[in-house]
Structure formats: structure tokens, C-alpha cells
mmCIF file of C-alpha atoms and ligand atoms in Angstrom:
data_model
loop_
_atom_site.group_PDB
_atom_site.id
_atom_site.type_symbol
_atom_site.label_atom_id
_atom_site.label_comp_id
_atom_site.label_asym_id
_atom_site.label_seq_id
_atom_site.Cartn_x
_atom_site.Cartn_y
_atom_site.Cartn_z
ATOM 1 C CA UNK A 1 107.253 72.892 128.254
ATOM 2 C CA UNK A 2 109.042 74.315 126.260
ATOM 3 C CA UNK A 3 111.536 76.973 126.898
ATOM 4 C CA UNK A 4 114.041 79.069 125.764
ATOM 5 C CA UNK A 5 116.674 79.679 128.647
ATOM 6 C CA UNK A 6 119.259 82.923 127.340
ATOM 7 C CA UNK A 7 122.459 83.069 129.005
ATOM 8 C CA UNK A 8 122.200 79.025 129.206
ATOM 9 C CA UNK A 9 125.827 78.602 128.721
ATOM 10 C CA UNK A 10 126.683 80.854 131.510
ATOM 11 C CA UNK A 11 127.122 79.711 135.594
ATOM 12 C CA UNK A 12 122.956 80.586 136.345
ATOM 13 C CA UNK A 13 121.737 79.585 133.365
ATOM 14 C CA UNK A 14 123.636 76.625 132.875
ATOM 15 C CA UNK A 15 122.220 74.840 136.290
ATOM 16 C CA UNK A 16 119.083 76.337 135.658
ATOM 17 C CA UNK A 17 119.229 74.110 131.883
ATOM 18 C CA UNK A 18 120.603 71.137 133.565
ATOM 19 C CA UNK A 19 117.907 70.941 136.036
ATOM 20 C CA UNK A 20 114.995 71.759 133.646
ATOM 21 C CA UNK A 21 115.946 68.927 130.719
ATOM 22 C CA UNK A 22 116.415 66.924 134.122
ATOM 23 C CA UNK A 23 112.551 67.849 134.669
ATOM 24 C CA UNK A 24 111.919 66.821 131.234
ATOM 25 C CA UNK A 25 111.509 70.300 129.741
ATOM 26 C CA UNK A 26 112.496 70.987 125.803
ATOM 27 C CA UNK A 27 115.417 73.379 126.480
ATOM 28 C CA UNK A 28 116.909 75.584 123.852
ATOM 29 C CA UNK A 29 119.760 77.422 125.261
ATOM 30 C CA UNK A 30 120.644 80.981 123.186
ATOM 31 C CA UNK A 31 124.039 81.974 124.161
ATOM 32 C CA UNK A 32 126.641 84.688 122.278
ATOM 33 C CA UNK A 33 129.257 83.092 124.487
ATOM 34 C CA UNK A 34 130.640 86.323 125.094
ATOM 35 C CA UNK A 35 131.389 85.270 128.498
ATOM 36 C CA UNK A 36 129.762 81.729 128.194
ATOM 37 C CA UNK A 37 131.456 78.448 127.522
ATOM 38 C CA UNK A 38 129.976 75.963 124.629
ATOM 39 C CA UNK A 39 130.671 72.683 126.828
ATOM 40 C CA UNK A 40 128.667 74.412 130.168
ATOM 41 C CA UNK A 41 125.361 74.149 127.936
ATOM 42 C CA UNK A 42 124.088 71.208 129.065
ATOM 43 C CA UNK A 43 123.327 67.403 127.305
ATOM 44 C CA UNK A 44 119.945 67.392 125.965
ATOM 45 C CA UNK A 45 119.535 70.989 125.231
ATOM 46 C CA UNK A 46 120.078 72.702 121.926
ATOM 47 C CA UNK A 47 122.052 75.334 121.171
ATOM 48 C CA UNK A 48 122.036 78.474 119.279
ATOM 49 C CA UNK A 49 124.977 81.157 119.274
ATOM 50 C CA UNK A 50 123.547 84.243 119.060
ATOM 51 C CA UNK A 51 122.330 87.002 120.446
ATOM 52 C CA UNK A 52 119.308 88.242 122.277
ATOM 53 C CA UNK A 53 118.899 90.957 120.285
ATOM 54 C CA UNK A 54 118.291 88.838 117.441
ATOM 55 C CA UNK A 55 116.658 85.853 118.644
ATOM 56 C CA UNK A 56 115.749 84.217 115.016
ATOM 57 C CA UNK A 57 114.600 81.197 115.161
ATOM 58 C CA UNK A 58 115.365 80.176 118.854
ATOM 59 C CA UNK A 59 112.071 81.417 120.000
ATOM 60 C CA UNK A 60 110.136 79.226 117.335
ATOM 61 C CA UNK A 61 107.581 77.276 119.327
ATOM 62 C CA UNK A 62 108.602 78.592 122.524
ATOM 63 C CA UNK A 63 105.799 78.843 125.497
ATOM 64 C CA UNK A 64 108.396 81.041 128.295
ATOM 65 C CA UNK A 65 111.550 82.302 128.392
ATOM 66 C CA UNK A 66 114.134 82.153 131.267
ATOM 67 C CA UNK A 67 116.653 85.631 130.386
ATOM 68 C CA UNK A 68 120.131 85.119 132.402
ATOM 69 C CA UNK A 69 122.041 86.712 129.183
ATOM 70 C CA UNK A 70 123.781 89.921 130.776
ATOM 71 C CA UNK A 71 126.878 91.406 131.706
ATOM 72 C CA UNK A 72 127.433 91.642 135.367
ATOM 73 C CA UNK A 73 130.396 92.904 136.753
ATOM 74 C CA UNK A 74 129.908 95.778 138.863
ATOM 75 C CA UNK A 75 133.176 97.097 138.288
ATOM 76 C CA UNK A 76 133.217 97.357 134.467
ATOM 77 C CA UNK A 77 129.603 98.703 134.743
ATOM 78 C CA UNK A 78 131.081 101.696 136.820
ATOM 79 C CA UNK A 79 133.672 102.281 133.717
ATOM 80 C CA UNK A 80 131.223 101.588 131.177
ATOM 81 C CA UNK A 81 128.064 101.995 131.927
ATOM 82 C CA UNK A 82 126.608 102.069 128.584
ATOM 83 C CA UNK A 83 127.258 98.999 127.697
ATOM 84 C CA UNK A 84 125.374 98.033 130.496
ATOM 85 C CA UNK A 85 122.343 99.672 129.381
ATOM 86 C CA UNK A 86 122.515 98.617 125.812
ATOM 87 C CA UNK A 87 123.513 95.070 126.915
ATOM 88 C CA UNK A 88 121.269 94.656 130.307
ATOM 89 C CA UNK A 89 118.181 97.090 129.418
ATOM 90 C CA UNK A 90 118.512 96.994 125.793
ATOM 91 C CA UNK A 91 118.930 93.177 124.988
ATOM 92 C CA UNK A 92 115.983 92.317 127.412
ATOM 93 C CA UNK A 93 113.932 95.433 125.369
ATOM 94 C CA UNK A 94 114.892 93.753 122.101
ATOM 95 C CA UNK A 95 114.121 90.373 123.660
ATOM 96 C CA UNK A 96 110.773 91.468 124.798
ATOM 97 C CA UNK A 97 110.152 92.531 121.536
ATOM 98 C CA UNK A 98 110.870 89.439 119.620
ATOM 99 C CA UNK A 99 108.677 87.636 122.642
ATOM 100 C CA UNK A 100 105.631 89.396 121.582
ATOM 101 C CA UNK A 101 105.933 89.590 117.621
ATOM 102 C CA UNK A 102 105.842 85.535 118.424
ATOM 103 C CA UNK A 103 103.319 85.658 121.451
ATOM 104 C CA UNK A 104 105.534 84.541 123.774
ATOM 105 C CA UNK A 105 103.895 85.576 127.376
ATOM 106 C CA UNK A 106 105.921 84.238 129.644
ATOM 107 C CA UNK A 107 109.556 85.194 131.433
ATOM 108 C CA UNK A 108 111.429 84.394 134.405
ATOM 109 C CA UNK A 109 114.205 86.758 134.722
ATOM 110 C CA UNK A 110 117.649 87.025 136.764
ATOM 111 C CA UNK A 111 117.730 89.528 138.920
ATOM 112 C CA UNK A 112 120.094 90.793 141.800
ATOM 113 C CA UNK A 113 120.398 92.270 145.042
ATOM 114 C CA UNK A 114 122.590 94.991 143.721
ATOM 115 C CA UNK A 115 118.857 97.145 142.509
ATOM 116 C CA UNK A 116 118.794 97.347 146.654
ATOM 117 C CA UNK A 117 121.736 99.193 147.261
ATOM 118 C CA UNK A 118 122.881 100.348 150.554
ATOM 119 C CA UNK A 119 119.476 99.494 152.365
ATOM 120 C CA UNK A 120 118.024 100.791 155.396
ATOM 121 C CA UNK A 121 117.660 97.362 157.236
ATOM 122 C CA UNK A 122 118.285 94.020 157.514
ATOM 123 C CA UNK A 123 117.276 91.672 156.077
ATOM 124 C CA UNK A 124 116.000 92.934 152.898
ATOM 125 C CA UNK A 125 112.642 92.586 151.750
ATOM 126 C CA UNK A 126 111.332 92.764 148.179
ATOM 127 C CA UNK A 127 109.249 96.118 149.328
ATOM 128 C CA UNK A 128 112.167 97.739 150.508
ATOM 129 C CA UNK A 129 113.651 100.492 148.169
ATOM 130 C CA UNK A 130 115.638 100.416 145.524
ATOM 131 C CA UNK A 131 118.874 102.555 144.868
ATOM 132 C CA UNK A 132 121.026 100.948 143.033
ATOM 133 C CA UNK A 133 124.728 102.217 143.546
ATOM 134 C CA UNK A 134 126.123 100.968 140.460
ATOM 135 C CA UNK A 135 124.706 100.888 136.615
ATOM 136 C CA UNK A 136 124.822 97.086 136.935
ATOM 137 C CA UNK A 137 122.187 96.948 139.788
ATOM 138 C CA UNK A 138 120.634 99.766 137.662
ATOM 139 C CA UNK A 139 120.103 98.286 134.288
ATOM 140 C CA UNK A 140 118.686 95.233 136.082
ATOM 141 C CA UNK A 141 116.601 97.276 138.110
ATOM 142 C CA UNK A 142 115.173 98.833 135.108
ATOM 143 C CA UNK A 143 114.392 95.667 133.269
ATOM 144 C CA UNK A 144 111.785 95.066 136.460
ATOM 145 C CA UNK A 145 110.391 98.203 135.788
ATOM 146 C CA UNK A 146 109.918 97.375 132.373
ATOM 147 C CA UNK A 147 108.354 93.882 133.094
ATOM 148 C CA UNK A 148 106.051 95.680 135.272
ATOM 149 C CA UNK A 149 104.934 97.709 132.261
ATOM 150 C CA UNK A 150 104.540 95.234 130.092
ATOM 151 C CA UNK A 151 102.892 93.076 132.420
ATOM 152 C CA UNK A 152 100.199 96.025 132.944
ATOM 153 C CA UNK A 153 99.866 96.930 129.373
ATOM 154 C CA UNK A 154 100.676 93.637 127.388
ATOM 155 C CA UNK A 155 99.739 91.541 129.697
ATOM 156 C CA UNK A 156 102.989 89.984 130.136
ATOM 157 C CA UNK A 157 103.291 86.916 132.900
ATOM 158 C CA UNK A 158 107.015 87.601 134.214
ATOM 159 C CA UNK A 159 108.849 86.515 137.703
ATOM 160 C CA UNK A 160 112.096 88.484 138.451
ATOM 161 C CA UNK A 161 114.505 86.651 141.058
ATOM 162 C CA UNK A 162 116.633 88.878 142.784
ATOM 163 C CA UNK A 163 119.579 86.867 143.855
ATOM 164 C CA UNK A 164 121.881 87.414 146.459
ATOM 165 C CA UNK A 165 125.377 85.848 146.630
ATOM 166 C CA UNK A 166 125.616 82.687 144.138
ATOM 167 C CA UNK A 167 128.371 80.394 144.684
ATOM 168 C CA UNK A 168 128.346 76.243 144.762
ATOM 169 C CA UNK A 169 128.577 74.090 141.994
ATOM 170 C CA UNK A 170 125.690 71.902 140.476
ATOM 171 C CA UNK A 171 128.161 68.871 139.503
ATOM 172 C CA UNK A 172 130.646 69.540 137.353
ATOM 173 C CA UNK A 173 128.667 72.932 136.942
ATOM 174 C CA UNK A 174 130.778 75.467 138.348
ATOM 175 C CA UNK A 175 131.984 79.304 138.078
ATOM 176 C CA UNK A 176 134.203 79.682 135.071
ATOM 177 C CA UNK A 177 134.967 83.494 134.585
ATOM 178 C CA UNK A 178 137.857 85.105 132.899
ATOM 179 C CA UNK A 179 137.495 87.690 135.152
ATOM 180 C CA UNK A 180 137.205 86.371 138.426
ATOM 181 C CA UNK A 181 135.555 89.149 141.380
ATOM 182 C CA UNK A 182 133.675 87.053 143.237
ATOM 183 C CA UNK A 183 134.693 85.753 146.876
ATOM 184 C CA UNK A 184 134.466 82.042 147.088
ATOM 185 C CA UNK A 185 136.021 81.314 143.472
ATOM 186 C CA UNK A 186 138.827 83.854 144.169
ATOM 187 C CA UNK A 187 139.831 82.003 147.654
ATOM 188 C CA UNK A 188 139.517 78.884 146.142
ATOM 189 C CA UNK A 189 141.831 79.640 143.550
ATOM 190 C CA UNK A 190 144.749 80.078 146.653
ATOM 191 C CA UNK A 191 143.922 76.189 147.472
ATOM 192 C CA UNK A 192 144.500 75.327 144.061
ATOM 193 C CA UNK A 193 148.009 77.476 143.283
ATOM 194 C CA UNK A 194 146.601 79.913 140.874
ATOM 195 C CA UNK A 195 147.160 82.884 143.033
ATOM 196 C CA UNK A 196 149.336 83.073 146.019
ATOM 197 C CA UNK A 197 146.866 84.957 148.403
ATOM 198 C CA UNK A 198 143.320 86.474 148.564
ATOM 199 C CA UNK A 199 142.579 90.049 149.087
ATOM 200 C CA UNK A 200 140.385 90.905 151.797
ATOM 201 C CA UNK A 201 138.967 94.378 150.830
ATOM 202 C CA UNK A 202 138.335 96.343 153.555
ATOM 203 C CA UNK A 203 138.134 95.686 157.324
ATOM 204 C CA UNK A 204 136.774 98.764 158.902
ATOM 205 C CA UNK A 205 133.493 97.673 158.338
ATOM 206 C CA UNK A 206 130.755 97.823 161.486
ATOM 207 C CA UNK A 207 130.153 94.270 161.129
ATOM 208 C CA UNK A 208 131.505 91.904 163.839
ATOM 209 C CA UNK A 209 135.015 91.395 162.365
ATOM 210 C CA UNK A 210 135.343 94.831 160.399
ATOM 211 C CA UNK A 211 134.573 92.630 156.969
ATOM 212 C CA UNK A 212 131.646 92.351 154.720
ATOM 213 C CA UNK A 213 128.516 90.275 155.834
ATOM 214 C CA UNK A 214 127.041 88.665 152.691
ATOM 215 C CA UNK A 215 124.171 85.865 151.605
ATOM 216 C CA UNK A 216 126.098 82.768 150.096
ATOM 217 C CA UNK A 217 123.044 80.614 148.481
ATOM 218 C CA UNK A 218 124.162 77.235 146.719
ATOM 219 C CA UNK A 219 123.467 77.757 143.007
ATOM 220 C CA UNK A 220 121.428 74.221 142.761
ATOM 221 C CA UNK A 221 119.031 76.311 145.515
ATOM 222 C CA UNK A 222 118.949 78.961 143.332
ATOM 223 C CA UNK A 223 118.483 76.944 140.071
ATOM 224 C CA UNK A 224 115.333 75.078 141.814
ATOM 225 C CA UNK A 225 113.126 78.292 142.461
ATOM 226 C CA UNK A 226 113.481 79.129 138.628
ATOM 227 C CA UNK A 227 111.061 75.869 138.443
ATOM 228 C CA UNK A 228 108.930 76.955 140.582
ATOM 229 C CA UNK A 229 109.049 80.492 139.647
ATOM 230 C CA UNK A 230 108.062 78.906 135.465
ATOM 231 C CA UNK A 231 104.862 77.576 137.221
ATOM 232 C CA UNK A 232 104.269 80.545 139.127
ATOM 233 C CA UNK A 233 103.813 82.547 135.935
ATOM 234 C CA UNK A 234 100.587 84.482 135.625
ATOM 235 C CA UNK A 235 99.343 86.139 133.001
ATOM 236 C CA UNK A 236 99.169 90.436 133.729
ATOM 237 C CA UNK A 237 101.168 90.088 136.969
ATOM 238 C CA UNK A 238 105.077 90.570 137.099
ATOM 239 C CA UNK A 239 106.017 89.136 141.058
ATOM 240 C CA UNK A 240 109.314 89.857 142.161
ATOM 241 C CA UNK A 241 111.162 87.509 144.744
ATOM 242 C CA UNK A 242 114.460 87.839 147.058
ATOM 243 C CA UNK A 243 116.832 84.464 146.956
ATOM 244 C CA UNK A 244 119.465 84.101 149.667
ATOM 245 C CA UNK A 245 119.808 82.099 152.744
ATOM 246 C CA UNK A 246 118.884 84.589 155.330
ATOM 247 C CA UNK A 247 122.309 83.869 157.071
ATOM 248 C CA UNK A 248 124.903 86.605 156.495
ATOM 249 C CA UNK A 249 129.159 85.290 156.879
ATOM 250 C CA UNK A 250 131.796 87.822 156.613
ATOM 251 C CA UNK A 251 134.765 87.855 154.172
ATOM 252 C CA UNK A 252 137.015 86.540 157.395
ATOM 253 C CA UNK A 253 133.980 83.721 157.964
ATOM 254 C CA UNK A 254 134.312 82.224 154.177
ATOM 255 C CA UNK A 255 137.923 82.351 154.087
ATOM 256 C CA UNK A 256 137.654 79.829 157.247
ATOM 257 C CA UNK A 257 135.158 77.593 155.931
ATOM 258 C CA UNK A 258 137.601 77.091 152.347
ATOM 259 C CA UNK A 259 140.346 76.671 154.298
ATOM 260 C CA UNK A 260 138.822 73.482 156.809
ATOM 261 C CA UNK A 261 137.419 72.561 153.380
ATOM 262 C CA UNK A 262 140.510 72.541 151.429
ATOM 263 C CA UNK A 263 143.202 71.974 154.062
ATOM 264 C CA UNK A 264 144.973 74.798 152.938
ATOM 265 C CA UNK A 265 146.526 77.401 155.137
ATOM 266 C CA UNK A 266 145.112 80.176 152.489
ATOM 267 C CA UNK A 267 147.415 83.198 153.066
ATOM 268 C CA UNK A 268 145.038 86.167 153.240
ATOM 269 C CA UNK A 269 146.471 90.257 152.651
ATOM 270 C CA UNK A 270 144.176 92.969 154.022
ATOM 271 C CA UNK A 271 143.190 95.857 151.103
ATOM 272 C CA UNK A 272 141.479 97.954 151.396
ATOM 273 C CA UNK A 273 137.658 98.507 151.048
ATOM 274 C CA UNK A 274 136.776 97.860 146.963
ATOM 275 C CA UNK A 275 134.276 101.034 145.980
ATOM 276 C CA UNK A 276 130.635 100.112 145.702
ATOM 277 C CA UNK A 277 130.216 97.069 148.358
ATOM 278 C CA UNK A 278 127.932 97.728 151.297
ATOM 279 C CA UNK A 279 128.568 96.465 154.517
ATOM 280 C CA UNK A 280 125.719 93.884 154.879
ATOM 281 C CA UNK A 281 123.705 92.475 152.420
ATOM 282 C CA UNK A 282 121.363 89.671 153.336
ATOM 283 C CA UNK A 283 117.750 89.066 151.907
ATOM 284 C CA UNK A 284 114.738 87.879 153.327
ATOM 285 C CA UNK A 285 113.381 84.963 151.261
ATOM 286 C CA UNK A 286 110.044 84.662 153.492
ATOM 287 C CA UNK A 287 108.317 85.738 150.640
ATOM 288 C CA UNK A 288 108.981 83.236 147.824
ATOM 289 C CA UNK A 289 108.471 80.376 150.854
ATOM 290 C CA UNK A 290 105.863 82.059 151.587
ATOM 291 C CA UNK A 291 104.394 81.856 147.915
ATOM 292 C CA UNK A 292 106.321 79.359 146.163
ATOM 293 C CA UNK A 293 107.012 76.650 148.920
ATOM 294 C CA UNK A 294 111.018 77.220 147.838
ATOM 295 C CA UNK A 295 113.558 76.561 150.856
ATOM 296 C CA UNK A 296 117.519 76.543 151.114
ATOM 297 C CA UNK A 297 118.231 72.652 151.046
ATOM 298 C CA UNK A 298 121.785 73.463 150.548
ATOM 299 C CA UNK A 299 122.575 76.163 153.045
ATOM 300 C CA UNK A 300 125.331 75.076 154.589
ATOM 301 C CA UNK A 301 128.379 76.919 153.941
ATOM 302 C CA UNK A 302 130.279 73.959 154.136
ATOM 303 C CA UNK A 303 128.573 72.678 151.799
ATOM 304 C CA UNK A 304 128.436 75.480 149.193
ATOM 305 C CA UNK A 305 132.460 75.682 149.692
ATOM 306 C CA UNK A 306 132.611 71.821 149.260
ATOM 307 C CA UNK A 307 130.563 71.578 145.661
ATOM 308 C CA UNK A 308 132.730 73.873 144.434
ATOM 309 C CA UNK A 309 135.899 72.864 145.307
ATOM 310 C CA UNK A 310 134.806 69.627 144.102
ATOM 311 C CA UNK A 311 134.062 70.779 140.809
ATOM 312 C CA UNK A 312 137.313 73.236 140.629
ATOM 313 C CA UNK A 313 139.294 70.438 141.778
ATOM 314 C CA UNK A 314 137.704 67.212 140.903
ATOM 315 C CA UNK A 315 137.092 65.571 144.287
HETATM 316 N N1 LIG B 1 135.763 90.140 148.397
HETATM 317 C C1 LIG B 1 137.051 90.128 148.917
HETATM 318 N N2 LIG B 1 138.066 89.645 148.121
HETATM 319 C C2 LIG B 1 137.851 89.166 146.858
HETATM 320 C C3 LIG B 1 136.532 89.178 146.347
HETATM 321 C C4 LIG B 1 135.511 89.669 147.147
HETATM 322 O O1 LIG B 1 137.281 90.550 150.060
HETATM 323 O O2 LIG B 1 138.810 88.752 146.198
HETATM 324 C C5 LIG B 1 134.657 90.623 149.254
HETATM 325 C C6 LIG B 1 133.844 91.747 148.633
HETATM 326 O O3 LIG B 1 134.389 92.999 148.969
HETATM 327 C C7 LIG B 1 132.474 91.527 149.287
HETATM 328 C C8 LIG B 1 132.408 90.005 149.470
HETATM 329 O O4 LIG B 1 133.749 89.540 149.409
HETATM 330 O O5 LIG B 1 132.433 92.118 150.569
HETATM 331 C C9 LIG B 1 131.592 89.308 148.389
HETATM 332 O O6 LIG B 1 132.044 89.778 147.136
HETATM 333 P P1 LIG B 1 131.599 89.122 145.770
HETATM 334 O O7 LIG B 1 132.324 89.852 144.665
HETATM 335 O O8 LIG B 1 131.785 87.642 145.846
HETATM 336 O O9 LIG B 1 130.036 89.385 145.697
HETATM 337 P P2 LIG B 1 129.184 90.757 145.803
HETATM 338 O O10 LIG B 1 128.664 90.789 147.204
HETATM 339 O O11 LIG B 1 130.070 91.913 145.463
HETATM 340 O O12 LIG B 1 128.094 90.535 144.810
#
């Protein structure tokens, strides 16, 4: 097919690129890199800098679009939360636009965990509600709504995938942030001399070890489902799917499995709790292997903590 992937130069939507020209797809990647990096687009796949907001002639020919173009850092979301809505809600608006002036009917678009909230149970199914705690999670979470809409009233075929924690590398596709908030990328960074200890934040918790219990899925897991999700496109229907492991490790239980991975002693200082993070967060996934025949063939930790210290480190 072929697709337009938004946000290709980016961690997500880099893999996800890599492993659709691997499929044989026509891939144009549209990227502002804003946070992106040229060289993560990958070979095989053209590329247009620009914006989603004004898509020119990226969408030309294009039978679905894959939308990963967002900011997402809960933090600055919390001090600025309108650029989260004009970035998150309206660059996929202005998107959607563009799609249908060129009847383009088809999206897969990257969700997150963070529309859930604190939830009421574990683990989280799709039906469960959604109360977003942050304007992140809540410009995402209204982009679903909107794909609902349109999905109703255009007829729209749209999948959103709501991921849970992302980490792993896909090759020499890895995280490459400026800002760095994420767990396994931070620790990692202790291994390689960058900083001199990690933060733990928070370990009053009631979890087993007083620290966070999160979903670690290997982003070559994650990439795969977008392929199936492309084929699961139907026309007038927007499905929304969960994608973790349905395994939740603490802060104290990653830590661990970088340091046996990396040999390093990784010093560790207890902070305290960062605003915003809920105690547990792990998904349910039955549904899209219930639907989509997708499973976790990278689930290990050890193995999520070893592709990307082999990519950071080139072993
Ligand atoms: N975390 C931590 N130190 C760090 C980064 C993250 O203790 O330097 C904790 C964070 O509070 C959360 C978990 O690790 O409990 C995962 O955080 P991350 O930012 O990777 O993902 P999130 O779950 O917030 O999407």
C-alpha cells in the first residue's frame, strides 16, 4: 500500500517505517523534526519536512495514514497545555482535514495509556474509563473521540493503539530524546557515564516494593500490531486496542534487570514521587489477540533492556 506514516522520524514511527518498507509498503514519512531526527527515517522511505498541519503534497496518492506526529511529555503538557491541544488535537483535526479533501479513509493512530488515568482495576481494559490526569493523555484522548465522530459521520476507517510503556530498540532504532523522562533510557544512561545516578521517584507506593508497577512492551512488538492494525481497517468503524505485556515490574525491578544487563553497579537516589504517575499501570491486550492475532514475542524484560543497550551502546 501505500502510506503516509507522520511522526516517521520519531522512536514509534520510525520502527513502525522500518518494518512496513520491510513488508514492502510505499512509505512516505512527514516529519517537522521538531523532536525527530533526519537519519531515524528509515532507507527506502521518502521524506518530507513538514508539518501535519500542512500536509501538501505528502498525502498525494496515499490509501492510509499511520499519525505518531505529537508532543508527549507529560510534564511540559502540565505547563503548557495548549500547545498540547493545538499540537495533539489540532494537528490530527488539520490532518483529518487534508485526509478527506484527498479521500483518504484510512488511519491508524498512536495512542496511550495516559487517556486511562488512575483506573479502578487492574489490568486495564479498553472499556474501562477514561480520566486522563494530564492534558497529554487528554489531547490524545480527544483525538479518539474525534475518530469516533468521523468514523460515524464520514465514514472514516481508523484504529487507535493505546500503548503502554515503550522501550527496546528495533536495531539501531532506539530512543533518542533531548529530553529524556522515561525509565529504561534514563538508567541506561548511568551504564554508559552520562549521568552519575538514576532517580527513583517515589517509594511509598502500595505496590510490593513501595515503587511504580508499569507495562514495558518491546517497541518491535509494538511496531508489528500497527500492521495488523492497517489491515484491520474498516470502513465506518473506529476500534480502539490496549498494547502492553500484561506483566507489570516496578521502578526497583528495571533498575535490576539494566544492571545484570549492563554489568554496572547503577547507583540509584530515592526522590520523591514525580506528580501525575499512578501507582500501577498495566493493560490488558486480550482484546487485540483476541481480534488481531497480535502477541508479545519480545516480552522479556531482559530482552527489552538488552536491544536497547545494544543500540545505545553498540553491542
Ligand atoms: N521513573 C523513575 N526515574 C526516572 C524516570 C522514571 O523513577 O528517571 C519512574 C516513573 O515515576 C514511573 C516509571 O519510572 O513510575 C516509568 O516512567 P516513564 O517516564 O518511563 O513512563 P510513564 O509510565 O510515565 O509513561
Amino acid at each position: 500500500m501505500r502510506l503516509l506514516v507522520t511522526g516517521g522520524a520519531g522512536y514509534v514511527g520510525s520502527v513502525v517505517a522500518a518494518q512496513l518498507v520491510e513488508a514492502g509498503h510505499e512509505v512516505t514519512v512527514l516529519d517537522d523534526l521538531s523532536t525527530g531526527h533526519e537519519n531515524a527515517v528509515p532507507a527506502g522511505a521518502r521524506f518530507v519536512r513538514g508539518c501535519i498541519t500542512d500536509p501538501g503534497d505528502a498525502l498525494d496518492g496515499v490509501e492510509a495514514v499511520l499519525h505518531f506526529a505529537a508532543k508527549s511529555l507529560v510534564g511540559e503538557s502540565v505547563e503548557k497545555p495548549g500547545l498540547y491541544w493545538k499540537h495533539n488535537l489540532g494537528g490530527a483535526l488539520a490532518l483529518l482535514d487534508a485526509m478527506r479533501q484527498q479521500n483518504v479513509g484510512k488511519i491508524v493512530f498512536s495512542s496511550t495509556a495516559a487517556v486511562y488515568g488512575e483506573p479502578e482495576r487492574t489490568p486495564i481494559e479498553e472499556s474501562d474509563p477514561t480520566r486522563p490526569t494530564n492534558p497529554y493523555g487528554a489531547s490524545k484522548l480527544a483525538v479518539d473521540t474525534v475518530l469516533t465522530t468521523y468514523a460515524g459521520l464520514h465514514g472514516l476507517g481508523a484504529v487507535s493503539l493505546r500503548y503502554f510503556n515503550v522501550a527496546g530498540a528495533y536495531g539501531a532504532f532506539r530512543e533518542r530524546h533531548a529530553i529524556e523522562t522515561h525509565l529504561i533510557p534514563n538508567v541506561l544512561k548511568v551504564a554508559t557515564g552520562e549521568r552519575e545516578s538514576v532517580s527513583v521517584f517515589g517509594t511509598d507506593y502500595p505496590t510490593p516494593d513501595g515503587t511504580c508497577v508499569r507495562d514495558y512492551i518491546h517497541v518491535a512488538d509494538l511496531a508489528r500490531a500497527h500492521l495488523l492494525a492497517l489491515d484491520a481497517i474498516t470502513p465506518g468503524e473506529h476500534k480502539i486496542y490496549n498494547l502492553g505485556n500484561g506483566t507489570g515490574f516496578s521502578v526497583h525491578e528495571m533498575i535490576e534487570v539494566c544492571r545484570e544487563i549492563t554489568g554496572h553497579e547503577i547507583p540509584s537516589v530515592v526522590g520523591p514521587r514525580r506528580p501525575g504517575d499512578p501507582a500501577v499501570l498495566v493493560a490488558s491486550s486480550a482484546k487485540i489477540q483476541r481480534e488481531l492475532g497480535w502477541k508479545a514475542e519480545r516480552g522479556s524484560m531482559a530482552e527489552i533492556v538488552g536491544d536497547a543497550w545494544g543500540a545505545l551502546s553498540g553491542k
